[in-house]
Short mmCIF file of C-alpha atoms (C1' of nucleotides) in Angstrom, two decimals:
data_model
loop_
_atom_site.label_atom_id
_atom_site.label_comp_id
_atom_site.label_asym_id
_atom_site.label_seq_id
_atom_site.Cartn_x
_atom_site.Cartn_y
_atom_site.Cartn_z
CA MET J 250 76.50 80.41 88.76
CA GLY J 251 78.08 83.55 87.49
CA ARG J 252 77.28 85.96 84.45
CA PRO J 253 77.49 83.95 81.13
CA PRO J 254 80.98 84.75 79.19
CA CYS J 255 80.46 87.79 76.45
CA CYS J 256 81.42 85.66 73.42
CA ASP J 257 82.68 82.60 73.33
CA LYS J 258 86.21 82.79 74.03
CA SER J 259 87.50 79.54 71.75
CA ASN J 260 86.25 80.26 68.82
CA VAL J 261 87.50 84.31 68.86
CA LYS J 262 90.62 85.67 67.40
CA ARG J 263 93.15 87.07 70.52
CA GLY J 264 95.99 88.89 71.14
CA LEU J 265 97.26 91.78 68.30
CA TRP J 266 95.37 93.50 65.70
CA THR J 267 95.97 93.37 62.54
CA PRO J 268 95.83 96.53 60.02
CA GLU J 269 93.12 94.92 58.25
CA GLU J 270 91.23 94.45 61.81
CA ASP J 271 91.98 98.13 62.37
CA ALA J 272 90.44 98.95 59.29
CA LYS J 273 87.25 96.75 59.94
CA ILE J 274 86.74 98.67 63.05
CA LEU J 275 86.56 102.10 61.61
CA ALA J 276 85.01 101.30 58.89
CA TYR J 277 82.74 100.08 61.40
CA VAL J 278 82.82 103.30 63.37
CA VAL J 279 82.35 105.51 60.55
CA ASN J 280 79.55 104.31 58.89
CA HIS J 281 77.64 103.53 61.76
CA GLY J 282 79.19 105.05 65.06
CA THR J 283 79.93 103.62 68.77
CA GLY J 284 77.48 101.78 70.36
CA ASN J 285 76.61 98.20 71.06
CA TRP J 286 80.16 96.74 70.77
CA THR J 287 78.22 92.82 71.02
CA LEU J 288 77.09 93.74 67.81
CA VAL J 289 79.52 95.54 65.81
CA PRO J 290 82.58 92.21 65.52
CA LYS J 291 79.33 90.62 63.33
CA LYS J 292 78.47 93.83 61.36
CA ALA J 293 82.35 94.26 61.13
CA GLY J 294 82.73 91.32 59.94
CA LEU J 295 85.45 90.18 62.90
CA ASN J 296 86.16 86.99 64.50
CA ARG J 297 86.59 89.38 68.06
CA CYS J 298 84.68 89.45 71.15
CA GLY J 299 82.77 93.20 71.46
CA LYS J 300 84.50 93.70 74.45
CA SER J 301 87.90 93.60 72.53
CA CYS J 302 86.73 94.88 69.84
CA ARG J 303 85.65 98.10 72.11
CA LEU J 304 89.21 98.55 74.06
CA ARG J 305 90.62 98.05 70.18
CA TRP J 306 88.95 101.56 69.58
CA THR J 307 89.02 103.21 72.82
CA ASN J 308 92.64 102.83 73.34
CA TYR J 309 93.94 103.13 69.84
CA LEU J 310 91.91 103.51 67.55
CA ARG J 311 89.54 106.21 68.26
CA PRO J 312 91.19 109.48 65.99
CA ASP J 313 91.33 112.03 68.88
CA LEU J 314 93.92 109.99 70.27
CA LYS J 315 97.46 111.18 70.97
CA HIS J 316 100.53 108.49 70.40
CA ASP J 317 103.40 110.85 71.22
CA GLY J 318 104.98 110.74 74.56
CA PHE J 319 103.80 112.52 77.33
CA THR J 320 105.27 116.33 77.93
CA PRO J 321 106.33 116.91 81.67
CA GLN J 322 103.02 118.69 82.32
CA GLU J 323 100.70 115.73 81.45
CA GLU J 324 103.42 113.46 83.54
CA GLU J 325 102.81 116.97 86.51
CA LEU J 326 99.47 116.05 86.19
CA ILE J 327 98.95 112.86 86.61
CA ILE J 328 101.01 112.80 89.92
CA ASN J 329 99.10 115.39 91.14
CA LEU J 330 95.61 113.79 90.09
CA HIS J 331 97.04 110.53 91.65
CA GLY J 332 98.14 112.53 94.77
CA ALA J 333 94.76 113.34 95.03
CA ILE J 334 92.38 110.59 93.94
CA GLY J 335 94.54 107.44 93.17
CA SER J 336 94.54 105.02 90.28
CA ARG J 337 91.10 106.44 89.64
CA TRP J 338 92.85 106.14 85.78
CA SER J 339 89.59 107.38 83.77
CA ILE J 340 89.29 110.20 85.68
CA ILE J 341 92.57 111.42 85.58
CA ALA J 342 92.78 110.78 81.99
CA LYS J 343 89.52 112.87 81.77
CA ARG J 344 91.53 115.60 82.43
CA LEU J 345 94.44 114.39 79.59
CA PRO J 346 92.75 115.29 76.10
CA GLY J 347 94.14 112.29 73.66
CA ARG J 348 95.22 109.89 76.58
CA THR J 349 93.23 106.80 77.33
CA ASP J 350 93.39 105.34 81.05
CA ASN J 351 95.10 103.05 80.00
CA ASP J 352 97.99 104.95 78.32
CA VAL J 353 97.96 107.04 81.87
CA LYS J 354 97.55 103.82 83.69
CA ASN J 355 100.75 102.15 81.96
CA TYR J 356 103.02 105.34 82.23
CA TRP J 357 102.58 105.47 85.36
CA ASN J 358 103.30 101.74 86.37
CA THR J 359 106.49 102.05 83.68
CA LYS J 360 107.98 105.25 84.69
CA LEU J 361 106.07 107.70 87.03
CA ARG J 362 105.50 105.16 89.64
CA LYS J 363 109.88 104.21 89.38
CA LYS J 364 110.90 107.86 89.35
CA LEU J 365 108.73 108.68 92.61
CA MET J 366 110.61 105.56 94.03
CA LYS J 367 113.91 106.86 92.97
CA MET J 368 113.24 109.91 94.54
CA GLY J 369 112.65 108.88 98.01
CA ILE J 370 108.81 109.11 97.32
CA ASP J 371 106.33 106.33 98.43
CA PRO J 372 104.38 106.36 95.17
CA VAL J 373 101.10 105.36 96.86
CA THR J 374 100.72 107.80 99.83
CA HIS J 375 103.31 110.39 97.72
CA LYS J 376 104.85 111.11 101.31
CA PRO J 377 108.32 111.09 101.65
CA VAL J 378 110.01 107.57 102.23
CA SER J 379 111.22 108.64 105.33
CA GLN J 380 107.99 110.56 106.52
CA VAL J 381 106.32 106.81 105.41
CA LEU J 382 108.24 104.99 107.51
CA SER J 383 108.41 107.40 110.42
CA ASP J 384 104.62 107.39 110.21
CA LEU J 385 104.46 103.57 111.05
CA GLY J 386 107.24 103.14 113.42
CA SER J 387 104.54 105.71 115.54
CA ILE J 388 101.71 103.48 114.39
CA SER J 389 103.65 100.28 116.76
CA GLY J 390 102.18 101.52 119.21
CA LEU J 391 98.56 100.27 118.34
CA PRO J 392 97.24 98.16 120.87
CA ASN J 393 98.69 94.69 120.68
CA THR J 394 95.63 92.76 119.52
CA THR J 395 97.24 90.30 118.07
CA THR J 396 100.17 87.95 119.10
CA ASN J 397 101.82 88.13 115.31
CA GLN J 398 102.30 91.71 113.99
CA ILE J 399 104.92 91.70 111.81
CA ALA J 400 106.15 94.48 109.67
CA PHE J 401 105.02 94.60 106.34
CA ILE J 402 104.94 97.47 104.95
CA ASN J 403 104.05 98.19 101.29
CA LYS J 404 105.44 96.63 98.38
CA ASP J 405 106.72 99.31 96.40
CA LEU J 406 108.82 100.71 99.79
CA MET J 407 109.92 97.46 99.99
CA MET J 408 111.12 96.50 96.77
CA SER J 409 112.35 100.09 95.90
CA ASN J 410 114.41 100.58 98.78
CA MET J 411 115.31 96.91 99.32
CA LEU J 412 114.43 97.30 102.65
CA PRO J 413 114.75 93.19 104.76
CA ILE J 414 110.52 92.80 106.01
CA THR J 415 111.37 92.77 109.20
CA LYS J 416 109.61 91.49 112.97
CA THR J 417 109.29 93.13 115.25
CA GLU J 418 111.23 92.27 117.77
CA PRO J 419 108.61 90.51 120.80
CA SER J 420 109.18 92.10 123.92
CA GLY J 421 111.80 90.41 126.12
CA SER J 422 113.24 88.94 122.12
CA ASN J 423 110.53 85.89 122.26
CA LYS J 424 111.29 84.93 118.33
CA SER J 425 108.47 82.83 118.34
CA THR J 426 106.36 85.27 115.78
CA VAL J 427 106.27 84.26 112.45
CA GLU J 428 109.17 85.75 110.43
CA HIS J 429 108.43 87.76 107.11
CA THR J 430 111.53 88.03 105.01
CA GLN J 431 111.68 89.19 100.98
CA GLU J 432 112.23 85.78 99.54
CA GLY J 433 115.36 84.17 100.86
CA GLN J 434 116.74 87.08 102.83
CA VAL J 435 117.64 86.46 106.54
CA PRO J 436 116.09 88.91 108.68
CA SER J 437 118.42 91.79 109.63
CA TRP J 438 117.63 92.66 113.46
CA GLU J 439 120.49 95.80 112.95
CA HIS J 440 118.47 96.80 110.46
CA HIS J 441 115.41 96.49 112.75
CA ILE J 442 112.20 98.91 111.27
CA PRO J 443 110.06 99.49 114.08
CA TYR J 444 106.50 99.50 112.82
CA GLN J 445 104.57 96.64 112.10
CA VAL J 446 101.03 95.85 110.90
CA ILE J 447 98.71 92.94 111.80
CA ILE J 448 99.44 89.85 109.86
CA ASN J 449 97.03 87.81 107.48
CA SER J 450 94.55 91.28 106.15
CA GLU J 451 96.12 92.81 103.69
CA ASN J 452 92.77 95.16 104.29
CA ILE J 453 93.95 95.65 107.95
CA GLN J 454 97.06 96.48 106.10
CA SER J 455 96.21 98.82 103.64
CA HIS J 456 93.52 100.47 105.93
CA VAL J 457 96.46 101.52 108.47
CA LEU J 458 98.46 102.59 105.65
CA SER J 459 95.84 105.00 104.21
CA GLU J 460 95.27 106.20 107.34
CA ALA J 461 98.83 106.72 108.36
CA ALA J 462 99.35 108.42 105.95
CA SER J 463 96.12 110.46 105.78
CA SER J 464 95.95 111.00 108.99
CA THR J 465 99.17 112.43 109.46
CA SER J 466 100.16 115.59 107.05
CA SER J 467 99.18 114.44 103.66
CA SER J 468 101.96 115.99 101.00
CA SER J 469 101.46 114.55 97.70
CA SER J 470 101.14 117.49 95.87
CA SER J 471 103.51 119.65 97.11
CA ASN J 472 106.25 116.88 97.20
CA ILE J 473 104.94 116.82 93.30
CA THR J 474 105.34 119.96 92.39
CA GLN J 475 109.02 119.75 93.39
CA LEU J 476 109.49 117.11 91.26
CA GLY J 477 112.40 118.53 89.36
CA SER J 478 113.91 119.48 93.32
CA PRO J 479 114.13 116.63 94.88
CA GLN J 480 116.98 117.82 96.83
CA SER J 481 114.41 119.85 98.39
CA TYR J 482 113.11 116.77 100.78
CA SER J 483 115.47 117.05 104.06
CA CYS J 484 115.11 112.73 103.61
CA GLN J 485 115.63 111.53 99.94
CA THR J 486 116.33 107.28 100.81
CA PRO J 487 115.54 105.17 103.72
CA GLN J 488 118.69 105.56 104.67
CA ALA J 489 118.82 108.37 105.89
CA GLN J 490 117.99 109.31 109.56
CA ILE J 491 114.02 108.31 110.51
CA ALA J 492 113.16 111.30 112.11
CA PRO J 493 108.88 112.13 113.32
CA PRO J 494 108.25 115.23 111.28
CA CYS J 495 106.31 116.62 114.53
CA SER J 496 107.31 114.81 117.64
CA SER J 497 104.47 115.74 120.00
CA PHE J 498 102.01 113.47 117.92
CA ASP J 499 101.94 110.55 119.38
CA TRP J 500 100.11 107.70 116.98
CA SER J 501 99.95 105.43 119.79
CA GLU J 502 97.77 106.97 122.08
CA PHE J 503 96.09 109.01 119.13
CA LEU J 504 94.64 105.41 118.35
CA GLN J 505 94.20 104.43 122.45
CA SER J 506 92.82 107.76 123.01
CA ASP J 507 89.32 107.82 124.59
CA SER J 508 88.21 109.62 121.68
CA PHE J 509 89.00 106.89 119.02
CA ASN J 510 87.82 103.11 119.82
CA TRP J 511 88.93 100.82 116.63
CA SER J 512 87.68 97.88 115.90
CA LEU J 513 87.87 94.88 113.33
CA ASN J 514 84.93 95.45 110.95
CA PRO J 515 84.02 91.42 110.57
CA SER J 516 82.50 92.73 106.99
CA SER J 517 85.06 94.08 105.69
CA GLY J 518 87.89 93.05 107.30
CA ILE J 519 89.34 96.50 107.63
CA ILE J 520 90.14 98.62 111.37
CA GLN J 521 87.67 101.71 111.94
CA SER J 522 86.89 103.81 114.47
CA GLU J 523 83.63 103.03 116.31
CA ALA J 524 82.05 105.69 114.69
CA GLU J 525 82.40 104.32 111.30
CA LEU J 526 81.32 101.23 112.29
CA SER J 527 78.36 102.21 113.62
CA ASN J 528 77.48 104.87 110.00
CA ASN J 529 78.33 101.57 107.89
CA ALA J 530 75.94 99.52 109.96
CA LYS J 531 73.53 102.70 109.39
CA SER J 532 74.50 102.94 105.37
CA ASN J 533 74.17 98.80 105.40
CA GLY J 534 75.92 98.40 101.48
CA ASN J 535 77.44 101.02 100.22
CA ASP J 536 80.26 101.40 102.38
CA MET J 537 82.86 99.08 100.38
CA GLN J 538 82.72 101.80 96.89
CA GLY J 539 82.63 105.12 99.88
CA GLY J 540 85.30 103.38 101.80
CA ALA J 541 87.50 101.97 99.48
CA SER J 542 87.99 104.54 97.08
CA GLU J 543 87.14 107.89 99.73
CA GLY J 544 90.26 106.08 100.85
CA SER J 545 92.05 107.28 98.59
CA GLY J 546 90.19 110.53 97.50
CA SER J 547 90.32 112.49 100.64
CA GLY J 548 93.27 110.31 102.14
CA ALA J 549 94.71 112.43 99.24
CA VAL J 550 96.04 115.86 99.92
CA ALA J 551 96.86 119.38 99.16
CA CYS J 552 98.34 120.96 96.42
CA GLY J 553 100.27 123.68 96.79
CA ALA J 554 101.77 123.99 99.59
CA SER J 555 104.47 124.14 101.28
CA MET J 556 106.71 120.45 102.90
CA GLU J 557 106.56 122.94 105.79
CA TYR J 558 103.31 124.05 106.44
CA GLN J 559 102.27 120.15 105.57
CA ILE J 560 104.25 118.56 108.67
CA ASN J 561 103.15 121.85 110.76
CA LYS J 562 100.00 120.81 110.20
CA GLN J 563 100.63 117.78 111.01
CA CYS J 564 101.56 118.84 114.52
CA GLU J 565 98.00 120.81 114.29
CA ALA J 566 95.70 117.90 113.40
CA HIS J 567 95.96 116.14 116.57
CA SER J 568 92.32 115.09 115.68
CA PHE J 569 91.40 112.48 113.53
CA VAL J 570 88.07 114.46 112.23
CA ASP J 571 90.31 118.01 112.51
CA GLY J 572 92.15 116.23 109.52
CA ILE J 573 89.74 114.97 107.48
CA LEU J 574 87.91 118.17 107.71
CA ASP J 575 91.05 119.81 106.58
CA ARG J 576 92.35 117.43 103.50
CA ASP J 577 88.61 117.80 102.75
CA SER J 578 88.78 121.59 102.11
CA GLU J 579 92.68 121.43 100.45
CA ILE J 580 91.78 119.10 97.88
CA ARG J 581 88.28 121.40 97.56
CA ALA J 582 89.84 124.18 96.94
CA ALA J 583 93.03 122.21 94.39
CA PHE J 584 90.52 120.38 92.50
CA PRO J 585 87.49 121.98 92.93
CA GLU J 586 86.45 120.53 89.81
CA LEU J 587 86.84 116.91 90.92
CA LEU J 588 84.53 117.16 92.83
CA ASP J 589 81.79 118.08 91.01
CA ALA J 590 78.82 115.48 90.16
CA SER J 591 80.74 113.27 87.61
CA PHE J 592 83.52 113.19 89.98
CA ASP J 593 81.76 110.98 92.47
CA CYS J 594 81.07 107.97 90.02
"C1'" DA D 143 127.41 86.76 66.86
"C1'" DA D 144 123.71 84.56 70.19
"C1'" DT D 145 121.67 84.35 74.27
"C1'" DA D 146 119.37 86.50 78.34
"C1'" DT D 147 117.62 90.53 80.51
"C1'" DC D 148 114.47 93.96 80.60
"C1'" DC D 149 110.42 97.05 79.69
"C1'" DG D 150 107.24 99.34 77.48
"C1'" DC D 151 102.92 99.05 75.84
"C1'" DA D 152 98.81 96.24 73.79
"C1'" DA D 153 95.73 93.41 75.00
"C1'" DC D 154 93.13 90.55 78.15
"C1'" DC D 155 90.18 89.92 82.91
"C1'" DG D 156 87.51 89.85 86.43
"C1'" DC D 157 84.45 92.72 88.71
"C1'" DT D 158 81.62 96.47 89.68
"C1'" DC D 159 77.86 100.08 87.65
"C1'" DC D 160 73.93 100.89 85.76
"C1'" DG D 161 70.04 101.36 82.56
"C1'" DA D 162 66.69 98.81 80.65
"C1'" DC D 163 62.60 95.99 81.43
"C1'" DC E 254 61.62 95.06 92.95
"C1'" DG E 255 64.63 91.92 90.44
"C1'" DT E 256 66.99 90.40 86.67
"C1'" DC E 257 69.99 90.77 82.95
"C1'" DG E 258 72.93 92.66 79.80
"C1'" DG E 259 76.23 96.01 77.95
"C1'" DA E 260 79.64 99.43 79.37
"C1'" DG E 261 83.51 100.86 81.71
"C1'" DC E 262 86.97 100.13 85.43
"C1'" DG E 263 91.69 98.73 87.20
"C1'" DG E 264 94.34 94.76 87.71
"C1'" DT E 265 97.25 91.70 85.11
"C1'" DT E 266 99.57 89.60 81.84
"C1'" DG E 267 102.18 88.41 77.29
"C1'" DC E 268 104.33 89.45 74.02
"C1'" DG E 269 107.66 91.98 71.27
"C1'" DG E 270 111.50 95.08 70.81
"C1'" DA E 271 115.64 96.76 73.33
"C1'" DT E 272 119.54 96.77 75.44
"C1'" DA E 273 122.71 94.32 78.12
"C1'" DT E 274 126.72 89.96 78.80
#
DNA sequence: AATATCCGCAACCGCTCCGAC
DNA sequence: CGTCGGAGCGGTTGCGGATAT
């Protein structure tokens, strides 16, 4: 049994707001201030859902809002923060006076994401596409937990670069595994890309991607600061040579090492270390919020460090824990104010 | 000039969080 | 401690203008 709707949706107006409706909201807020939005439509004489009124006010009518375009400084800040904390738009918006989370989110989805993709940077991990691919390629040495293992990299990456979603060719070229390609495309074995993610679990997939991003060198912000000079990357396109930034670091070795045993969490469906599972069992509950958001948050990256530094870091970060600690301190150094109490929401 | 397609923005939806009771 | 309901958040949708054909 779900919650009753906040209003009778069949009897309230929806869609674009008229100037008259805007004027009523404004007049109401001037006289009564904000708060208890469910009463606002009634008191203001509007045939709208209270929630809709609140959105209209917070996203458009608030007098402190800017309605002009984003500046390059704002743009850079958004990318930096997205690289650090992921798509937590409200937090990002708080750092941009006069901008709403909706503004930031729309700007990211329509402009910045495409811009990064054009530059050969994966907008999810904020790493060069070539590096993401090589990271995933290294993951392909995962223990063979399922026979149906396919390549399924994040959608942005795949779509932006028109790479076919190919299966990993099973040993002996037995083509019994399911083929997943972009719609209507025949898998191109010539362009086979050696990464694989376990089928039928987006959680697993995203978690692996997240771990791949975070456990190797995290470099979003150093990338971001080089927005104006994308040519500074050695590999700008997926067609570029795919070479692991650190050949001495072997993902498959790492994942199979005694110190790090991976298991599928039966409740959340994500891959976790045994230690993580154990902790989750103890904490019992808040792991979803912590896990999901921290994944993007602590999977974040250093700011101001050079790409070379990050790559070297990756070579050194043989220990997963070391990697996490390194990143944590880097993030704290880069965004100290984001880690105060108000950030922890 | 008409039509199709693309793109950006505003708004909605469903969910979680959190405070009041 | 559990329930309820308002507020807030992130993802998604759909409209309307801009651009291409």
